PDB file of C-alpha atoms and ligand atoms in Angstrom:
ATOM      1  CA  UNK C 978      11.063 -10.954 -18.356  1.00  0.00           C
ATOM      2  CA  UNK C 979      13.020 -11.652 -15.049  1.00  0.00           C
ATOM      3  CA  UNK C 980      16.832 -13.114 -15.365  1.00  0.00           C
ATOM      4  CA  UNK C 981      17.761 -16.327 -14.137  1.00  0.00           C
ATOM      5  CA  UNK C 982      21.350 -18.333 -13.837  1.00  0.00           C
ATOM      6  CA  UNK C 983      20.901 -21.837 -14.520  1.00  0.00           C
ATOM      7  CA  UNK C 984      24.306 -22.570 -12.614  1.00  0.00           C
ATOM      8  CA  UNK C 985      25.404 -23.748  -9.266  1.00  0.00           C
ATOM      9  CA  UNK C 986      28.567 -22.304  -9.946  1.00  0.00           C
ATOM     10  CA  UNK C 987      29.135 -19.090  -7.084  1.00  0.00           C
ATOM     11  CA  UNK C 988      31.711 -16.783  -8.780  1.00  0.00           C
ATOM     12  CA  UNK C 989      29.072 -16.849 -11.686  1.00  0.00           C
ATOM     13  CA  UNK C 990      26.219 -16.234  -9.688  1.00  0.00           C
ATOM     14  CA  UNK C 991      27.850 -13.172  -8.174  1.00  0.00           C
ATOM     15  CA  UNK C 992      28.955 -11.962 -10.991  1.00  0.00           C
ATOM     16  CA  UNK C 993      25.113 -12.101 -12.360  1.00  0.00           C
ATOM     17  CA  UNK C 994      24.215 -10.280  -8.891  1.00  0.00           C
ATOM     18  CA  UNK C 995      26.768  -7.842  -9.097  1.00  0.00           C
ATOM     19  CA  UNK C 996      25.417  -6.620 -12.496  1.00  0.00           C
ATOM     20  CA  UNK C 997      21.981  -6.467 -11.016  1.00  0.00           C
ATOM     21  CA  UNK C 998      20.139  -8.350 -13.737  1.00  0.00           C
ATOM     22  CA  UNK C 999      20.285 -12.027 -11.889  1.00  0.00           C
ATOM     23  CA  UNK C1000      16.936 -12.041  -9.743  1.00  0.00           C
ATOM     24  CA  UNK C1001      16.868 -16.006  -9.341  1.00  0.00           C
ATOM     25  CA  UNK C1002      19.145 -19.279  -9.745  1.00  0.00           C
ATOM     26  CA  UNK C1003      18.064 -22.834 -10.872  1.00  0.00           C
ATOM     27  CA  UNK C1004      19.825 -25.666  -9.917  1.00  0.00           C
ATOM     28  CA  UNK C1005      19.405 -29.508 -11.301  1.00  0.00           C
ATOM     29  CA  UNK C1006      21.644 -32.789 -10.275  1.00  0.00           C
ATOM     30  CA  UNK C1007      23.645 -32.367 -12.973  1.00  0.00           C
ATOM     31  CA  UNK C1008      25.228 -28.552 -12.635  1.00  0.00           C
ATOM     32  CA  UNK C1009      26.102 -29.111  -8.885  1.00  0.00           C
ATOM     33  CA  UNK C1010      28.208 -32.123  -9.759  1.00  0.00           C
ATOM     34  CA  UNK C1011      30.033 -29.696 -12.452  1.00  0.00           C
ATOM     35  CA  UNK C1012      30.803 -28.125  -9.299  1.00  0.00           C
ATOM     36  CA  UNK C1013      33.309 -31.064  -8.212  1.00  0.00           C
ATOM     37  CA  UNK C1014      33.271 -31.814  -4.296  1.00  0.00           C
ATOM     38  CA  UNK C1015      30.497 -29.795  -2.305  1.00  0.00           C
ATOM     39  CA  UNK C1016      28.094 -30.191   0.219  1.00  0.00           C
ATOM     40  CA  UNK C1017      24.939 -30.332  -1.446  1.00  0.00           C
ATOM     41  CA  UNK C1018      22.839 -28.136   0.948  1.00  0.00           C
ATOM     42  CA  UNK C1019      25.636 -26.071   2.192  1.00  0.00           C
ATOM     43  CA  UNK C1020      26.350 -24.592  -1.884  1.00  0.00           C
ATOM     44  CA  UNK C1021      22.573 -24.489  -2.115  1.00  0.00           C
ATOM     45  CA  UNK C1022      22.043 -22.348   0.886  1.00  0.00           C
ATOM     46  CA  UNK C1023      25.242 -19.543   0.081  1.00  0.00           C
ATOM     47  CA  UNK C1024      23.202 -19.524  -3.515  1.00  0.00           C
ATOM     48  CA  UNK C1025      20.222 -18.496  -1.659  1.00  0.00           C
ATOM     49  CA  UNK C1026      22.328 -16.280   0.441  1.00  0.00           C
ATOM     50  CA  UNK C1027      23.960 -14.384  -2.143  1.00  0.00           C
ATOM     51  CA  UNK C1028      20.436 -14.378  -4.606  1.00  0.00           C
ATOM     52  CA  UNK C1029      17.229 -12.565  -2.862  1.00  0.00           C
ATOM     53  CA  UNK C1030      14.969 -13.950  -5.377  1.00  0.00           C
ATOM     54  CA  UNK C1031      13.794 -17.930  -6.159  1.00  0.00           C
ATOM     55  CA  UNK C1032      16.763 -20.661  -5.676  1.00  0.00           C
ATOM     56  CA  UNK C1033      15.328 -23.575  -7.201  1.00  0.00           C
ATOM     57  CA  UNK C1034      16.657 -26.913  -6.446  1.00  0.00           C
ATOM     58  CA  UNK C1035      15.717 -30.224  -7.331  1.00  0.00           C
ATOM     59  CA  UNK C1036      14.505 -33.352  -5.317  1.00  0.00           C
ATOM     60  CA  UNK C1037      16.003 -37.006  -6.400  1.00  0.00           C
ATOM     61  CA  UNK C1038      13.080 -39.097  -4.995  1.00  0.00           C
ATOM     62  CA  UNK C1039      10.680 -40.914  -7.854  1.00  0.00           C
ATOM     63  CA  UNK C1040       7.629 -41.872  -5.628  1.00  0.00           C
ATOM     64  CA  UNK C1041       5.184 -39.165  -4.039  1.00  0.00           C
ATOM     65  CA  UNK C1042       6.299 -40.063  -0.661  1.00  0.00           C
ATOM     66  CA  UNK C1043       9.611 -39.816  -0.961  1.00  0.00           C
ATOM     67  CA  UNK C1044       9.782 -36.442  -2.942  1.00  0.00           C
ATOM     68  CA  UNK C1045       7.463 -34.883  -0.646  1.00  0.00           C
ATOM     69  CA  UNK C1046       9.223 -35.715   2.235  1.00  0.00           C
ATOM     70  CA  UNK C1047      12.599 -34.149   0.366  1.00  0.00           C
ATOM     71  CA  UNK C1048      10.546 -31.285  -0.652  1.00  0.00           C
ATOM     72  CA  UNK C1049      10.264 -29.937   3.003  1.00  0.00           C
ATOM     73  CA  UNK C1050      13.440 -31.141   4.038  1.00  0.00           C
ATOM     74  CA  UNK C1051      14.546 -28.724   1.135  1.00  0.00           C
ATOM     75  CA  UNK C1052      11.842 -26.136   1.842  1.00  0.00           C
ATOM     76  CA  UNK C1053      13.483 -25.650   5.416  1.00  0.00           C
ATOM     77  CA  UNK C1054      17.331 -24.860   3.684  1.00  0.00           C
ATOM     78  CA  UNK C1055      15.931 -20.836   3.110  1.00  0.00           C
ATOM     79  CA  UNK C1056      13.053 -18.652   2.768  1.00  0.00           C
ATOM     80  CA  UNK C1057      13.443 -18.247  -0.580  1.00  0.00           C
ATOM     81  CA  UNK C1058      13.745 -21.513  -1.783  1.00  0.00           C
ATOM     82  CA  UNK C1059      11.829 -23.465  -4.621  1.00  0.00           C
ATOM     83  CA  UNK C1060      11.751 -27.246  -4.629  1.00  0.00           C
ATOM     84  CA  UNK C1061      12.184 -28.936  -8.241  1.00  0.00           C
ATOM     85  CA  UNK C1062       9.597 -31.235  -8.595  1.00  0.00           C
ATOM     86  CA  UNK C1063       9.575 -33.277 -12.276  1.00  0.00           C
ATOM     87  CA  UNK C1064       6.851 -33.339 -14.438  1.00  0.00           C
ATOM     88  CA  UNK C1065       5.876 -36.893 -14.080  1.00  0.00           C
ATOM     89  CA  UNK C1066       2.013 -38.569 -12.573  1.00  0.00           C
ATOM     90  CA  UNK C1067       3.764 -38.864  -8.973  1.00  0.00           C
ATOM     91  CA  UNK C1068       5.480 -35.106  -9.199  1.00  0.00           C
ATOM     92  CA  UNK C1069       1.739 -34.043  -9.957  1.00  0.00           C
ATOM     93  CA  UNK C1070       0.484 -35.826  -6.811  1.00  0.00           C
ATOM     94  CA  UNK C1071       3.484 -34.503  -4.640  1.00  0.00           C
ATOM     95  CA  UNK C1072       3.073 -30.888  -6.348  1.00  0.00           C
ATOM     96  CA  UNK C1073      -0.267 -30.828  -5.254  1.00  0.00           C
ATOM     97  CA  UNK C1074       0.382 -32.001  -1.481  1.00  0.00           C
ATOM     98  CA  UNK C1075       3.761 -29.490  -1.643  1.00  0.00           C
ATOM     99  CA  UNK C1076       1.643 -26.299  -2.607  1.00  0.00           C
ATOM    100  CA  UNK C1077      -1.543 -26.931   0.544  1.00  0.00           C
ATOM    101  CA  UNK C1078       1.375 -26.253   2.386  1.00  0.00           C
ATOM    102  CA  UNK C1079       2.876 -23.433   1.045  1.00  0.00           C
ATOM    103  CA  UNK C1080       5.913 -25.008  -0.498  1.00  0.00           C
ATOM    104  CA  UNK C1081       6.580 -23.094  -3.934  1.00  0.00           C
ATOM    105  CA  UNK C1082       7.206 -25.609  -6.462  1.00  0.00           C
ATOM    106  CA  UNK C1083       8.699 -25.266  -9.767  1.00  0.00           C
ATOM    107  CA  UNK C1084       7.381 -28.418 -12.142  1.00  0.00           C
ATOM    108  CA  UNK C1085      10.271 -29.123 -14.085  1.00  0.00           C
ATOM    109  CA  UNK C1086      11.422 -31.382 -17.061  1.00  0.00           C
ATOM    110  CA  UNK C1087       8.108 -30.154 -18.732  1.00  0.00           C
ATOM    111  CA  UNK C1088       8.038 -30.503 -22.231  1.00  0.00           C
ATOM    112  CA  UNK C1089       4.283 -30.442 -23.461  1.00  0.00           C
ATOM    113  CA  UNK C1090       1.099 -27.892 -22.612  1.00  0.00           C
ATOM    114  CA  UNK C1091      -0.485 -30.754 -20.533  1.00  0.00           C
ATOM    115  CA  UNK C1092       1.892 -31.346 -18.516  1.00  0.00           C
ATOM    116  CA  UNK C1093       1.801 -27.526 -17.691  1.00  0.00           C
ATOM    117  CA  UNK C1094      -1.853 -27.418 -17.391  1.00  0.00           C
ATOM    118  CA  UNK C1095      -1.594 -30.616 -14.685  1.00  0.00           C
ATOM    119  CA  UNK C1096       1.325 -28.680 -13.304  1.00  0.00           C
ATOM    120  CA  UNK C1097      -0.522 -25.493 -12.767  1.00  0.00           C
ATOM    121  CA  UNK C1098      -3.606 -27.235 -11.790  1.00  0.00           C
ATOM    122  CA  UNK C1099      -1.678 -29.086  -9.114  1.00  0.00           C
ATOM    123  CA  UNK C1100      -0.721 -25.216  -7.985  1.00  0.00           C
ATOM    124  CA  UNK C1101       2.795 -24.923  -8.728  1.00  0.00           C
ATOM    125  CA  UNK C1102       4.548 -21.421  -8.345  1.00  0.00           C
ATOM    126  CA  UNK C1103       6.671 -22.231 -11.703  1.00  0.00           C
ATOM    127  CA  UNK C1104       6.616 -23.997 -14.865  1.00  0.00           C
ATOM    128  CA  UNK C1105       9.897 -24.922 -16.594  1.00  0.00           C
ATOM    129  CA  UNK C1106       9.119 -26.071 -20.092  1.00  0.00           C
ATOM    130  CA  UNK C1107      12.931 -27.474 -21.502  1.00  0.00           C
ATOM    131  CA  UNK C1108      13.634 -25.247 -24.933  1.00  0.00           C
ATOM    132  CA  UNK C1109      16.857 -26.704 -25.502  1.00  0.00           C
ATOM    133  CA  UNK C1110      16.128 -30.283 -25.074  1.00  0.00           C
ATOM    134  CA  UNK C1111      12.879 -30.406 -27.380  1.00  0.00           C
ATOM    135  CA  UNK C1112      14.913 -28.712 -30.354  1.00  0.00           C
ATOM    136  CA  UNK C1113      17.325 -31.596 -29.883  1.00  0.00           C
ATOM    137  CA  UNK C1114      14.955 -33.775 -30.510  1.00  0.00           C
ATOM    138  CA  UNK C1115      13.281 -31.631 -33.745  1.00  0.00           C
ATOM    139  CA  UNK C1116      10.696 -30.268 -31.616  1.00  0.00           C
ATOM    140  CA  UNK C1117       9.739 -26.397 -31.129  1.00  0.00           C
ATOM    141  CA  UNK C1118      10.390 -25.981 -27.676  1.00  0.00           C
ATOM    142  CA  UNK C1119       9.616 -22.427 -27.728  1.00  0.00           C
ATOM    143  CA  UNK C1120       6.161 -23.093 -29.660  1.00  0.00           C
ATOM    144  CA  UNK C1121       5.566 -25.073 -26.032  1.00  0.00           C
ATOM    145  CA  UNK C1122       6.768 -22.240 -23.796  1.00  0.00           C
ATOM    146  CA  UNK C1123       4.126 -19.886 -25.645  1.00  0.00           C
ATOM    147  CA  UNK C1124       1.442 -22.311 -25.163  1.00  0.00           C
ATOM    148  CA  UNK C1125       1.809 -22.523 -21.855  1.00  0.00           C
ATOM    149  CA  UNK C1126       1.880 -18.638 -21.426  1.00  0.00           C
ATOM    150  CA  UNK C1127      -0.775 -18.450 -23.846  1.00  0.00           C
ATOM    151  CA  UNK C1128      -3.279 -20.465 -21.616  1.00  0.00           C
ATOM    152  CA  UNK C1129      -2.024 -19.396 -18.082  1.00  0.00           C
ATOM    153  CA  UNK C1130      -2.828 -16.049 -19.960  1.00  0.00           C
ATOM    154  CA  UNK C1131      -6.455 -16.582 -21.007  1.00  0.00           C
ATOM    155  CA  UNK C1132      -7.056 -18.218 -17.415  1.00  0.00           C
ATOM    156  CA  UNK C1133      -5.272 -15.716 -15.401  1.00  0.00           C
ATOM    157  CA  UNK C1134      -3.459 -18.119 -13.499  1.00  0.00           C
ATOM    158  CA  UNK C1135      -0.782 -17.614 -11.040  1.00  0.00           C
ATOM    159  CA  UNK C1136       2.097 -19.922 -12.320  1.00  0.00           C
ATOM    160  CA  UNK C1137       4.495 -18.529 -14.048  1.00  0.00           C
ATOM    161  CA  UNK C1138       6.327 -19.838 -16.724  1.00  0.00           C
ATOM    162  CA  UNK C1139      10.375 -20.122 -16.580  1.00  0.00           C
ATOM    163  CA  UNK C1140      12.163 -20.805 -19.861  1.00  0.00           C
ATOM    164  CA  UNK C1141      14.212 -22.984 -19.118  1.00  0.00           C
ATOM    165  CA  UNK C1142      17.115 -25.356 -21.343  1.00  0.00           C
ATOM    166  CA  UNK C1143      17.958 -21.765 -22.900  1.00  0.00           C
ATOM    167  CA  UNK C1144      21.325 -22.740 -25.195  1.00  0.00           C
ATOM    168  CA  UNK C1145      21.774 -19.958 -26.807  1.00  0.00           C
ATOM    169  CA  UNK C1146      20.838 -15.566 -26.932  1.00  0.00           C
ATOM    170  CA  UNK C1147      18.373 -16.180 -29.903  1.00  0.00           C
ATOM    171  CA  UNK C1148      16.265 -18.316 -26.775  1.00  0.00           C
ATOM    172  CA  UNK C1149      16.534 -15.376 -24.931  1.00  0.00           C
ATOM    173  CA  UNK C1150      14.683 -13.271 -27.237  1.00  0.00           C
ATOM    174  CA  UNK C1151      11.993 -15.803 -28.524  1.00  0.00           C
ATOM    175  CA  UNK C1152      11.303 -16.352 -24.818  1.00  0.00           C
ATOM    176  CA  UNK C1153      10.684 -12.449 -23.831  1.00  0.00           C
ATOM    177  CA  UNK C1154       8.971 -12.075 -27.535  1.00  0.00           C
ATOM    178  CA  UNK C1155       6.296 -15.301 -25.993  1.00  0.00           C
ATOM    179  CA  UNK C1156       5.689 -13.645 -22.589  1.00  0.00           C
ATOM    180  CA  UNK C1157       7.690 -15.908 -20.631  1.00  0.00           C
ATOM    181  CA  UNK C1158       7.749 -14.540 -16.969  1.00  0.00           C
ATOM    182  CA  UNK C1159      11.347 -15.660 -16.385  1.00  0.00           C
ATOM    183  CA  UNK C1160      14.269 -16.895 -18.699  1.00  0.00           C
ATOM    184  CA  UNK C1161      16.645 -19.226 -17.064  1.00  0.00           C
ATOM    185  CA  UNK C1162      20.324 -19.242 -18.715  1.00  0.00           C
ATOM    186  CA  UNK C1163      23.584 -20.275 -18.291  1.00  0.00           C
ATOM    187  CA  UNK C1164      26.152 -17.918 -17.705  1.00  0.00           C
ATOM    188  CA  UNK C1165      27.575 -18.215 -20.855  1.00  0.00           C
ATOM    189  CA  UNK C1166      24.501 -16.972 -22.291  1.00  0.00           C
ATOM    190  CA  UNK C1167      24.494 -14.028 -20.272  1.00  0.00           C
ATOM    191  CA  UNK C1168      27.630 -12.646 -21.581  1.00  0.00           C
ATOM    192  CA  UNK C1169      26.485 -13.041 -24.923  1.00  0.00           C
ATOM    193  CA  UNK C1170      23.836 -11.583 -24.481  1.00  0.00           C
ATOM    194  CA  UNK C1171      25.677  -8.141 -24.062  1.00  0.00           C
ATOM    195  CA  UNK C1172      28.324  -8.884 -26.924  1.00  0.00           C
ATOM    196  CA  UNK C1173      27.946  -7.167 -30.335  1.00  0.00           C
ATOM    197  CA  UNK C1174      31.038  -6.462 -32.620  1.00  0.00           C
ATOM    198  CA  UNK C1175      29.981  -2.820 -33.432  1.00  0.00           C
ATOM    199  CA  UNK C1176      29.695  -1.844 -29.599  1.00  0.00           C
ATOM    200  CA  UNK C1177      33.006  -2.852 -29.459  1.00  0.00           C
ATOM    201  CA  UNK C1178      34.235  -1.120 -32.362  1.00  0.00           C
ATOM    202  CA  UNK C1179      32.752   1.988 -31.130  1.00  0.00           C
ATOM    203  CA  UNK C1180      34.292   1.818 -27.874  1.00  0.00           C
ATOM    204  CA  UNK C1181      37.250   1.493 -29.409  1.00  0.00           C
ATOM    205  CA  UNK C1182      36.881   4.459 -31.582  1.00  0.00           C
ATOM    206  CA  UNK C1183      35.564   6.534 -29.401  1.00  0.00           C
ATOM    207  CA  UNK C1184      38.431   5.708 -27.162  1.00  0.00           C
ATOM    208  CA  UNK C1185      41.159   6.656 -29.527  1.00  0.00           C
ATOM    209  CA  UNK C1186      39.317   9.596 -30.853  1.00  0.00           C
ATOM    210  CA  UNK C1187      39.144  11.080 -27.614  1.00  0.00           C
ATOM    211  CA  UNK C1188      43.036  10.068 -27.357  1.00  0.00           C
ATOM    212  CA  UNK C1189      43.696  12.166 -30.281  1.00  0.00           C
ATOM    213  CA  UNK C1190      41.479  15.227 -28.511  1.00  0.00           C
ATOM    214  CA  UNK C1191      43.717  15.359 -25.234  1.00  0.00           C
ATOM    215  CA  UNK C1192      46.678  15.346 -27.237  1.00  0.00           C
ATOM    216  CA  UNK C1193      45.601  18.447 -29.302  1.00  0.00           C
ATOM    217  CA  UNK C1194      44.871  20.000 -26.278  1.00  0.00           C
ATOM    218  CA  UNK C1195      48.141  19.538 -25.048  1.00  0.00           C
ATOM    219  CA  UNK C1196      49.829  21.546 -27.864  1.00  0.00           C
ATOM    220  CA  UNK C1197      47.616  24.818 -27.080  1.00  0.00           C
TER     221      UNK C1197
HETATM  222  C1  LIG Y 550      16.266 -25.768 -15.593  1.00  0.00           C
HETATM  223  O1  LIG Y 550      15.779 -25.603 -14.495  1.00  0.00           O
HETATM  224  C2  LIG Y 550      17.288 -26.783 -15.898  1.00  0.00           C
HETATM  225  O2  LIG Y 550      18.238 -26.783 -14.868  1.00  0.00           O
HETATM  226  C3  LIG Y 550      18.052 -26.519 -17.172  1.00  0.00           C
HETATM  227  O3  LIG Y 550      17.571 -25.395 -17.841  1.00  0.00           O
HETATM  228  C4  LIG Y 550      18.328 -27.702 -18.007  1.00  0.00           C
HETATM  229  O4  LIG Y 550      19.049 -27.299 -19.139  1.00  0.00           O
HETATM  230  P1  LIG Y 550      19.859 -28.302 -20.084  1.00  0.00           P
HETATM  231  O5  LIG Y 550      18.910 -28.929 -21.023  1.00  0.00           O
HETATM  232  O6  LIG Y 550      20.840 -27.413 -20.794  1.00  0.00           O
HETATM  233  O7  LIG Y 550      20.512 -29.306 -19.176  1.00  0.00           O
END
């Protein structure tokens, strides 16, 4: 399962880089305004500058028309950008339209298996079921990201599936455990990911144990 940031925040990004697990970056609306005063497409292109892999990054448009002509406004910003397209009748329409011309789409705010399959039959690249915000709600989200893996599966279709709305590690392994191609995290979640109280115990041992050798070997 490939590692994504779900940040538009660069020192974090970097940081994911630098540690070579962070192959992609999703953006929405909502995490570049966490990111105070910016120029939209200017922080969206250094992301794709800094990341090789997918930058994904979200149009604001509701009718077909509108998000299509965003979409390859957006599409022209890097080569390896993604345009967000949401999961509604009109993002299916634009999806479709997007992907005859080679615009990789990732069909987002998808939170049911037919959504997906409209999404995948309308040929986008990637699928971003929302984990997260279906537990809120009571739902399994992760029951929906394995459907939709499930059935890309038995189809053998090219979408893949990126788990998105991860809130916590525990996503992280019910998403790899499902087959989802990507994960898509915050970078919170990242770090967590690595914690564990008895690594750090051990280090720590190890450490002064070690101490206690060079100090014997001073006395020979
Ligand atoms: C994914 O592409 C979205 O940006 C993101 O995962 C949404 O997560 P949230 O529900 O924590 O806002």
């Amino acid at each position: 399962m490939k590692i994504f940031l779900d940040t538009a925040n660069i020192e974090h990004i970097r940081h994911g880089v630098r540690l070579g697990v962070v192959t992609g970056v999703t953006t929405n609306p909502s995490l570049v305004s966490r990111e105070g005063k910016v120029n939209y497409r200017k922080l969206v292109q250094k992301i794709c500058s800094i990341v090789s892999g997918p930058v994904s990054t979200e149009v604001l448009g509701q009718d077909v028309q509108t998000m299509v002509a965003e979409a390859r406004e957006i599409a022209k910003w890097a080569e390896n950008i993604v345009v967000k397209i949401p999961a509604s009748l009109e993002g299916v329409e634009a999806t479709s339209v997007l992907a005859s011309e080679n615009i990789k789409v990732n069909f987002t705010l998808c939170f049911t298996l037919n959504q997906a399959l409209l999404g995948a039959a309308a040929g986008a690249t990637f699928i971003s079921p929302f984990v997260g915000r279906l537990d809120d709600i009571g739902e399994d989200g992760m029951k929906v990201v394995a459907d939709i893996v499930e059935y890309l599966d038995y189809y053998q279709l090219p979408t893949q599936v990126i788990a998105a709305s991860i809130r916590h590690p525990q996503h992280c392994l019910m998403a790899a455990k499902v087959g989802a191609h990507i994960a898509t995290m915050p970078y919170e979640v990242l770090l967590q990911m690595i914690r564990h109280p008895l690594t750090d115990i051990g280090i720590e041992r190890f450490r002064d144990d070690w101490k206690k050798v060079m100090a014997r070997e001073k006395l020979l």
